[in-house]
Amino acid sequence: MGIEIKCFATLAPSLPANAADYPAAPGETVRSLVAKLGIPEDDIALIFINSARAYLDSEIRDGDRVGLFPPVGGG
């Protein structure tokens, strides 16, 4: 079993082909996942794990759903 990754808006091109079942090592954090995906940390404004607010140092476990959101502007 792996994790499910969702990258939104400008982060969508970073989504791996196996995003629905991405392997996560024990002790993996959002920070290490973001590095593997090649996304600069400054490009991420919001992180959710299983619909709850998370942070770069939050641990990821098998079966988790991880959502990554960039800063959004408008007006």
Short mmCIF file of C-alpha atoms in Angstrom, two decimals:
data_model
loop_
_atom_site.label_atom_id
_atom_site.label_comp_id
_atom_site.label_asym_id
_atom_site.label_seq_id
_atom_site.Cartn_x
_atom_site.Cartn_y
_atom_site.Cartn_z
CA MET A 1 0.00 0.00 0.00
CA GLY A 2 1.20 3.53 -0.70
CA ILE A 3 -0.02 7.09 -0.40
CA GLU A 4 -2.25 9.10 -2.72
CA ILE A 5 -0.81 12.43 -3.87
CA LYS A 6 -2.84 15.35 -5.24
CA CYS A 7 -1.04 18.41 -6.62
CA PHE A 8 -3.28 21.35 -7.43
CA ALA A 9 -3.08 24.28 -9.87
CA THR A 10 0.51 25.12 -10.85
CA LEU A 11 1.82 22.08 -8.94
CA ALA A 12 -0.16 19.64 -11.12
CA PRO A 13 2.70 19.06 -13.61
CA SER A 14 4.78 17.65 -10.71
CA LEU A 15 2.28 14.85 -10.10
CA PRO A 16 3.95 11.46 -10.67
CA ALA A 17 2.33 8.83 -12.88
CA ASN A 18 1.83 6.56 -9.84
CA ALA A 19 0.24 9.32 -7.72
CA ALA A 20 -2.69 7.09 -6.71
CA ASP A 21 -0.35 4.56 -5.07
CA TYR A 22 2.98 6.31 -4.47
CA PRO A 23 5.45 4.41 -2.26
CA ALA A 24 6.25 6.03 1.08
CA ALA A 25 9.11 4.88 3.29
CA PRO A 26 8.65 4.60 7.06
CA GLY A 27 9.37 7.98 8.66
CA GLU A 28 8.84 9.86 5.39
CA THR A 29 7.79 13.48 5.79
CA VAL A 30 6.04 15.89 3.48
CA ARG A 31 9.39 17.69 3.12
CA SER A 32 11.10 14.55 1.78
CA LEU A 33 8.14 13.82 -0.51
CA VAL A 34 8.23 17.36 -1.94
CA ALA A 35 11.98 16.99 -2.56
CA LYS A 36 11.41 13.69 -4.42
CA LEU A 37 8.77 15.37 -6.58
CA GLY A 38 11.17 18.22 -7.38
CA ILE A 39 8.86 20.92 -6.02
CA PRO A 40 10.57 23.91 -4.36
CA GLU A 41 9.30 24.27 -0.77
CA ASP A 42 8.49 27.94 -1.40
CA ASP A 43 6.01 26.87 -4.10
CA ILE A 44 3.76 25.19 -1.50
CA ALA A 45 1.31 27.28 0.53
CA LEU A 46 -1.00 24.62 1.99
CA ILE A 47 -0.58 20.95 2.82
CA PHE A 48 -3.32 18.54 3.81
CA ILE A 49 -3.02 14.93 4.96
CA ASN A 50 -6.33 13.08 5.04
CA SER A 51 -8.21 16.42 4.84
CA ALA A 52 -6.42 17.83 7.92
CA ARG A 53 -3.93 20.72 7.80
CA ALA A 54 -0.34 19.47 7.77
CA TYR A 55 3.16 20.92 7.51
CA LEU A 56 6.45 20.12 5.78
CA ASP A 57 7.68 18.19 8.82
CA SER A 58 4.46 16.16 9.14
CA GLU A 59 4.99 12.41 8.84
CA ILE A 60 3.32 10.46 6.04
CA ARG A 61 2.03 6.93 6.61
CA ASP A 62 0.80 4.21 4.25
CA GLY A 63 -2.75 4.89 3.12
CA ASP A 64 -2.53 8.67 3.63
CA ARG A 65 -3.95 11.14 1.10
CA VAL A 66 -1.62 14.11 0.65
CA GLY A 67 -2.77 17.35 -0.99
CA LEU A 68 -0.33 20.08 -2.02
CA PHE A 69 -1.55 23.58 -2.91
CA PRO A 70 0.44 26.52 -4.29
CA PRO A 71 -0.08 30.15 -3.27
CA VAL A 72 -3.18 31.49 -5.02
CA GLY A 73 -3.78 35.07 -6.03
CA GLY A 74 -6.66 36.84 -7.61
CA GLY A 75 -8.67 39.89 -7.50
#
